[in-house]
Short mmCIF file of C-alpha atoms in Angstrom, two decimals:
data_model
loop_
_atom_site.label_atom_id
_atom_site.label_comp_id
_atom_site.label_asym_id
_atom_site.label_seq_id
_atom_site.Cartn_x
_atom_site.Cartn_y
_atom_site.Cartn_z
CA MET B 1 0.33 0.02 -0.26
CA ASN B 2 1.14 3.54 -0.92
CA ILE B 3 1.58 5.34 2.50
CA LEU B 4 2.50 8.69 0.39
CA HIS B 5 -0.29 8.25 -2.13
CA ASP B 6 -3.58 7.16 1.21
CA HIS B 7 -2.38 10.69 3.12
CA HIS B 8 -2.04 13.08 0.28
CA PRO B 9 -3.85 10.97 -2.68
CA ASN B 10 -4.53 15.10 -4.84
CA ILE B 11 -0.99 16.46 -3.80
CA VAL B 12 0.86 13.80 -5.75
CA ARG B 13 -1.95 13.61 -7.90
CA ARG B 14 -1.21 17.19 -8.76
CA ILE B 15 2.78 16.96 -8.73
CA ALA B 16 2.37 14.09 -11.94
CA ASP B 17 0.21 15.96 -13.77
CA GLY B 18 2.23 18.79 -14.03
CA PHE B 19 5.32 17.01 -14.28
CA ILE B 20 3.89 15.66 -17.66
CA VAL B 21 2.35 19.17 -18.22
CA VAL B 22 5.77 20.75 -18.16
CA LEU B 23 7.36 18.06 -20.44
CA LEU B 24 4.82 17.78 -22.48
CA LEU B 25 5.68 22.31 -22.80
CA LEU B 26 9.35 20.76 -22.98
CA ALA B 27 9.31 17.86 -25.45
CA PRO B 28 9.03 19.54 -29.29
CA ILE B 29 11.08 23.06 -27.76
CA LYS B 30 14.35 21.26 -25.93
CA PHE B 31 14.35 18.34 -26.66
CA GLY B 32 14.61 18.86 -31.12
CA GLY B 33 17.89 17.66 -31.67
CA LEU B 34 17.73 13.72 -31.62
CA TRP B 35 20.50 14.22 -34.46
CA ASN B 36 22.83 15.67 -35.59
CA THR B 37 24.54 15.90 -31.79
CA GLY B 38 28.22 15.58 -32.33
CA GLU B 39 28.02 19.25 -34.08
CA ILE B 40 25.89 20.35 -30.16
CA ALA B 41 27.95 19.99 -27.13
CA MET B 42 25.71 17.18 -25.43
CA TYR B 43 25.29 18.73 -22.54
CA PRO B 44 24.31 22.42 -21.81
CA LEU B 45 27.54 24.05 -19.29
CA ASP B 46 25.97 27.54 -18.21
CA ILE B 47 22.05 28.33 -16.76
CA TRP B 48 21.47 30.09 -20.23
CA GLU B 49 22.25 27.67 -21.79
CA TRP B 50 20.36 25.60 -19.65
CA LEU B 51 17.58 28.16 -20.99
CA PHE B 52 17.81 29.43 -23.86
CA ALA B 53 19.61 26.20 -25.53
CA SER B 54 18.26 22.54 -26.50
CA TRP B 55 19.36 19.61 -23.51
CA PRO B 56 21.02 16.09 -24.05
CA PRO B 57 19.14 14.01 -25.88
CA VAL B 58 19.55 11.46 -23.45
CA LEU B 59 17.58 13.09 -21.11
CA MET B 60 14.29 13.10 -21.97
CA PRO B 61 13.86 9.08 -21.59
CA THR B 62 15.13 9.39 -18.04
CA LEU B 63 12.82 12.12 -17.95
CA CYS B 64 9.56 10.19 -19.46
CA GLY B 65 10.38 6.75 -16.80
CA LEU B 66 10.09 9.68 -13.89
CA ALA B 67 7.49 10.77 -15.37
CA LEU B 68 5.95 7.62 -15.26
CA MET B 69 7.28 6.79 -11.53
CA LEU B 70 4.92 8.93 -10.45
CA THR B 71 2.30 8.28 -12.65
CA ILE B 72 2.44 5.43 -10.69
CA VAL B 73 2.46 6.18 -7.65
CA ALA B 74 0.25 8.07 -7.67
CA TYR B 75 -2.72 6.15 -9.36
CA PRO B 76 -1.41 2.67 -7.84
CA ALA B 77 -4.80 0.75 -9.65
CA PRO B 78 -5.69 2.18 -12.48
CA SER B 79 -9.12 1.62 -14.20
CA GLN B 80 -8.97 -1.30 -16.99
CA ASP B 81 -9.95 0.39 -19.52
CA ARG B 82 -12.49 -0.69 -22.30
CA THR B 83 -12.88 1.57 -24.75
CA SER B 84 -9.95 0.34 -27.15
CA HIS B 85 -8.40 -2.69 -28.33
CA PRO B 86 -5.06 -3.21 -26.19
CA LEU B 87 -2.73 -3.13 -29.14
CA LEU B 88 -5.15 -0.31 -29.82
CA ARG B 89 -3.10 1.59 -27.00
CA PRO B 90 -0.49 4.54 -27.53
CA HIS B 91 1.98 3.04 -25.13
CA VAL B 92 1.57 -0.22 -26.55
CA LEU B 93 1.74 1.55 -30.31
CA THR B 94 5.18 2.63 -29.19
CA LEU B 95 6.12 -0.01 -27.89
CA LEU B 96 6.06 -2.57 -31.62
CA LEU B 97 7.60 0.53 -32.57
CA VAL B 98 10.60 -0.34 -31.02
CA VAL B 99 10.27 -3.90 -31.28
CA ALA B 100 10.12 -2.80 -34.49
CA THR B 101 13.62 -0.92 -34.61
CA LEU B 102 15.17 -3.76 -33.27
CA PRO B 103 16.13 -5.73 -36.67
CA GLY B 104 17.48 -2.59 -37.61
CA LEU B 105 20.90 -3.33 -35.74
CA ILE B 106 22.18 -6.05 -36.56
CA HIS B 107 23.97 -4.06 -38.88
CA THR B 108 24.10 -0.94 -38.38
CA THR B 109 27.47 1.29 -38.14
CA SER B 110 25.95 4.01 -35.14
CA TRP B 111 26.01 1.61 -32.43
CA PHE B 112 25.45 5.83 -30.20
CA GLU B 113 22.19 7.25 -32.50
CA ALA B 114 20.86 3.49 -32.54
CA GLN B 115 20.89 2.99 -28.94
CA LEU B 116 19.99 6.75 -28.36
CA PHE B 117 16.80 6.82 -30.84
CA LEU B 118 15.61 3.00 -28.80
CA TRP B 119 16.34 4.76 -26.09
CA HIS B 120 13.73 8.27 -27.18
CA LEU B 121 11.56 5.45 -28.32
CA THR B 122 11.57 3.41 -24.54
CA GLY B 123 10.85 6.98 -23.28
CA ALA B 124 7.33 8.24 -25.37
CA ALA B 125 6.70 4.91 -24.51
CA CYS B 126 6.43 5.57 -21.06
CA LEU B 127 5.52 8.56 -21.39
CA ALA B 128 2.82 7.79 -23.53
CA LEU B 129 1.74 5.18 -21.47
CA ALA B 130 1.76 7.32 -17.81
CA VAL B 131 -0.85 9.10 -19.84
CA HIS B 132 -2.43 6.39 -20.59
CA ILE B 133 -2.84 4.58 -17.10
CA ILE B 134 -4.10 8.99 -15.80
CA VAL B 135 -7.10 9.10 -18.47
CA SER B 136 -8.42 6.27 -17.35
CA HIS B 137 -8.63 7.07 -14.16
CA ASP B 138 -10.04 10.76 -14.93
CA PRO B 139 -10.87 11.59 -18.25
CA ARG B 140 -11.08 15.18 -18.19
CA ARG B 141 -7.06 14.65 -17.80
CA LEU B 142 -7.33 13.95 -21.73
CA TRP B 143 -8.19 18.11 -22.36
CA LEU B 144 -5.51 19.19 -19.99
CA PHE B 145 -2.55 17.61 -21.79
CA THR B 146 -3.62 17.92 -25.50
CA ALA B 147 -3.38 21.63 -24.97
CA ALA B 148 -0.07 21.43 -23.17
CA ILE B 149 0.85 19.59 -26.72
CA ALA B 150 -1.12 22.69 -28.73
CA VAL B 151 1.02 25.60 -27.02
CA ALA B 152 3.92 23.45 -27.76
CA GLY B 153 2.42 23.21 -30.92
CA ALA B 154 2.10 26.68 -31.30
CA TRP B 155 5.90 27.66 -30.01
CA VAL B 156 6.68 25.96 -32.57
CA VAL B 157 4.98 27.80 -35.38
CA LEU B 158 6.55 30.30 -34.51
CA GLN B 159 9.64 30.07 -34.29
CA GLY B 160 9.70 29.19 -38.15
CA TRP B 161 7.88 32.78 -39.10
CA ARG B 162 11.19 34.07 -36.68
CA GLN B 163 13.50 31.78 -38.28
CA VAL B 164 12.60 32.06 -41.73
CA PRO B 165 10.84 35.82 -42.30
CA GLY B 166 12.00 36.95 -39.27
CA GLY B 167 15.17 36.02 -40.54
CA GLY B 168 16.52 33.98 -38.05
CA ILE B 169 18.69 31.95 -39.76
CA GLU B 170 20.73 34.66 -41.19
CA ALA B 171 21.51 35.72 -37.61
CA THR B 172 22.43 32.13 -36.12
CA LEU B 173 25.10 31.47 -38.82
CA GLU B 174 26.65 35.24 -38.85
CA MET B 175 26.64 33.95 -34.71
CA ALA B 176 27.70 30.97 -35.14
CA ARG B 177 30.20 31.59 -37.82
CA GLU B 178 31.98 34.66 -35.32
CA MET B 179 32.11 32.48 -32.88
CA ALA B 180 33.92 29.78 -34.47
CA ARG B 181 36.49 32.93 -35.94
CA GLU B 182 36.82 34.08 -32.35
CA ASN B 183 38.13 30.47 -30.76
CA GLY B 184 40.45 29.72 -34.06
CA GLN B 185 37.77 26.62 -35.81
CA GLU B 186 36.08 25.92 -38.46
CA LEU B 187 31.66 25.03 -38.42
CA PRO B 188 31.36 21.55 -40.12
CA ARG B 189 30.42 21.39 -43.02
CA ALA B 190 27.01 19.62 -42.55
CA PHE B 191 25.19 22.87 -40.43
CA VAL B 192 27.37 25.28 -42.65
CA LYS B 193 25.27 24.15 -45.68
CA ARG B 194 21.48 23.49 -43.75
CA LEU B 195 21.45 26.92 -42.68
CA GLU B 196 22.51 28.72 -45.97
CA GLY B 197 20.11 26.18 -47.67
CA GLY B 198 16.94 29.19 -45.87
CA ARG B 199 14.97 26.05 -44.46
CA ALA B 200 12.39 26.65 -40.76
CA PHE B 201 13.79 23.92 -39.02
CA GLY B 202 12.71 25.47 -35.22
CA SER B 203 14.47 23.37 -32.59
CA PHE B 204 13.74 20.37 -34.46
CA PHE B 205 17.85 21.00 -36.28
CA LEU B 206 16.00 18.95 -39.26
CA PRO B 207 13.48 20.76 -41.58
CA ASN B 208 11.89 17.29 -41.99
CA SER B 209 10.90 16.43 -38.54
CA TYR B 210 10.38 20.37 -37.71
CA ALA B 211 7.96 19.50 -40.52
CA ALA B 212 6.72 16.07 -39.44
CA HIS B 213 5.59 18.06 -35.63
CA LEU B 214 4.09 20.52 -37.41
CA LEU B 215 2.03 17.40 -39.51
CA LEU B 216 0.98 15.69 -36.10
CA THR B 217 0.19 18.88 -33.62
CA GLY B 218 -1.71 20.58 -36.23
CA PRO B 219 -5.12 19.83 -35.81
CA VAL B 220 -4.42 18.97 -32.02
CA LEU B 221 -3.83 22.41 -32.21
CA ALA B 222 -6.74 23.66 -34.89
CA LEU B 223 -9.12 21.31 -31.82
CA LEU B 224 -7.60 23.77 -28.98
CA VAL B 225 -8.63 26.80 -31.57
CA TRP B 226 -11.78 25.59 -32.26
CA PHE B 227 -12.79 24.87 -29.14
CA GLY B 228 -11.46 28.44 -27.42
CA VAL B 229 -13.49 30.20 -29.91
CA ARG B 230 -16.32 28.79 -29.43
CA SER B 231 -15.91 28.60 -25.57
CA LEU B 232 -15.86 31.87 -25.63
CA GLY B 233 -19.25 32.47 -27.25
CA PHE B 234 -17.75 32.93 -30.83
CA ARG B 235 -19.38 31.17 -33.76
CA VAL B 236 -17.53 29.91 -37.30
CA PRO B 237 -20.14 31.25 -39.47
CA GLU B 238 -23.12 28.62 -40.92
CA LEU B 239 -24.09 28.46 -44.94
CA GLY B 240 -27.35 29.36 -45.20
CA THR B 241 -27.99 31.33 -41.25
CA LYS B 242 -30.37 34.44 -42.51
CA ASN B 243 -31.32 37.31 -40.18
CA GLN B 244 -28.73 37.20 -37.25
CA GLU B 245 -28.50 40.11 -34.90
CA PRO B 246 -24.84 42.11 -35.35
CA ARG B 247 -23.07 40.69 -32.17
CA THR B 248 -23.85 37.14 -33.28
CA LYS B 249 -22.60 37.90 -36.69
CA ASN B 250 -19.49 40.34 -35.90
CA ARG B 251 -18.79 36.69 -32.88
CA GLN B 252 -18.99 34.51 -36.18
CA ILE B 253 -16.85 37.40 -37.94
CA LEU B 254 -13.65 37.59 -35.42
CA GLY B 255 -13.82 33.57 -34.99
CA PHE B 256 -13.78 33.18 -38.25
CA LEU B 257 -10.38 34.74 -39.04
CA ALA B 258 -8.69 33.23 -35.40
CA ILE B 259 -9.42 30.10 -37.15
CA MET B 260 -8.05 31.41 -40.53
CA ALA B 261 -5.17 33.08 -38.87
CA THR B 262 -4.29 29.65 -36.81
CA ALA B 263 -4.22 28.04 -40.36
CA ALA B 264 -2.66 30.59 -41.50
CA LEU B 265 0.08 30.75 -39.44
CA TRP B 266 0.66 26.84 -39.30
CA LEU B 267 0.26 26.84 -43.05
CA GLY B 268 3.15 28.97 -43.96
CA ALA B 269 5.22 27.69 -40.97
CA LEU B 270 4.94 23.43 -42.50
CA TYR B 271 5.94 26.09 -46.52
CA PHE B 272 9.24 28.00 -44.91
CA SER B 273 10.15 23.79 -44.17
CA ARG B 274 10.27 22.97 -47.07
CA SER B 275 9.74 19.64 -46.74
CA ARG B 276 7.63 18.16 -50.27
CA ALA B 277 6.31 15.53 -48.40
CA ALA B 278 4.80 17.45 -45.66
CA LEU B 279 3.40 18.82 -48.19
CA VAL B 280 2.30 15.97 -50.21
CA ALA B 281 1.42 15.06 -46.80
CA ALA B 282 -1.03 17.69 -45.41
CA VAL B 283 -2.57 18.28 -48.76
CA VAL B 284 -3.64 14.44 -48.88
CA CYS B 285 -5.38 14.62 -44.99
CA GLY B 286 -6.93 18.09 -46.44
CA ALA B 287 -8.61 16.43 -49.03
CA ALA B 288 -9.46 12.99 -47.07
CA THR B 289 -10.60 15.99 -44.58
CA VAL B 290 -13.16 17.23 -46.87
CA VAL B 291 -13.48 14.09 -49.76
CA SER B 292 -15.46 12.30 -45.46
CA THR B 293 -17.70 14.69 -45.58
CA LEU B 294 -18.98 14.18 -49.17
CA PRO B 295 -22.42 11.78 -49.95
CA GLY B 296 -22.04 8.97 -51.35
CA ARG B 297 -19.62 6.00 -51.02
CA ARG B 298 -18.72 6.19 -55.13
CA ARG B 299 -17.86 9.90 -54.89
CA LYS B 300 -15.42 9.21 -51.50
CA VAL B 301 -13.47 6.10 -53.35
CA LEU B 302 -13.05 8.53 -56.32
CA ALA B 303 -12.26 11.66 -54.69
CA GLY B 304 -9.87 9.44 -52.15
CA THR B 305 -8.07 7.83 -55.17
CA ILE B 306 -8.22 11.29 -56.98
CA CYS B 307 -6.48 13.20 -54.45
CA LEU B 308 -3.66 9.99 -53.76
CA ILE B 309 -3.24 10.24 -57.76
CA ALA B 310 -2.15 13.73 -57.54
CA GLY B 311 0.11 12.78 -54.42
CA ILE B 312 2.54 10.26 -56.63
CA GLY B 313 2.60 12.35 -59.10
CA PHE B 314 3.65 15.73 -57.16
CA PHE B 315 7.12 13.76 -56.26
#
C-alpha cells in the first residue's frame, strides 16, 4: 500500500499531472535535437545554455521514466479501459515500434545513434503509458494534456516564422561564424549547408523533423483553437444563416478570422520547412478531410483515388 498516496492523494496526483504537462510543453522545444548531436554540446555548460539552448537528448527518456514512476505512485490501481483494443493503445503501439526497429541493429555502424533512438522510443512509450493511466482514471485530464501539446505546437509554429521571414537563420549563421572565428575553429560543413539552405527547422535541427512535428500537432492545435473560439461565444458562420443579430454576426466573423489566422500561420511554417513529403501529406490529409464530408460512397472513393494519384504525381 502506498503511504504517500493514502495520506495526500490529491497532492501526489497534481504533481504527476503537472510534471507531465511541463514535459509535454518542453519536449518539442528542448529535445528536438535527437540527431546531429555531434554538432552541439551534449550538456549545457551554464544556466544560460540551459535556458536558451537544447537539452541533452538522453535526458528526455529519463524524464519520461520519472513521469511514469510518479504516475504509478499517484495512480496505483488503474481502472480497466474497455474503450479500445489493448493492441491499439498508444503505449503498446510505441513499444511495437521499438520492437520493429530492433532488426536494424544487426548491420548498424552507428551504435550510439541507434541506442539513442531506441532509448528515445522507450521514453515515448513510458510517457504514453503514464498519460494512458491518468486518463483512464480521469478523462478530463485528456484536455489538459491536449492543451499542453497545442501550446507547444503553437510555439513551434512561431519558431518557423521567426527563422525564415524574421531573419533568424541568417542571424544564427552569422553568430556561429563569429564564434568560430574567435575560437579559431571551422564550422561543420553540414551545419553551414543546412543554415544556408534557408529552410525552417525550429528546435529540431532537421527541417523534415520540424515539418513532421507540425503535421502531427497541427490537428491538435486546430482542435484547441476551435473549442477555444466556441467557449468564448464565437461561432463559425454557417451556410444559409440569415437575419442574424449584429452582435452574433460580429462574433462569427471574429471566430472565423481566429481560425483562418491559425491555419495561415501553420501553413506558412510548414511551407518554410520546404519539406515536399510534408506538403504532400498535408494536401492529402486536407483532401481526405473534405472527402469525408461528401455524400455518397462512390464519390468518396473517386475523390480519394484522385488525391492519391495527385500525391504520387507530385513526386
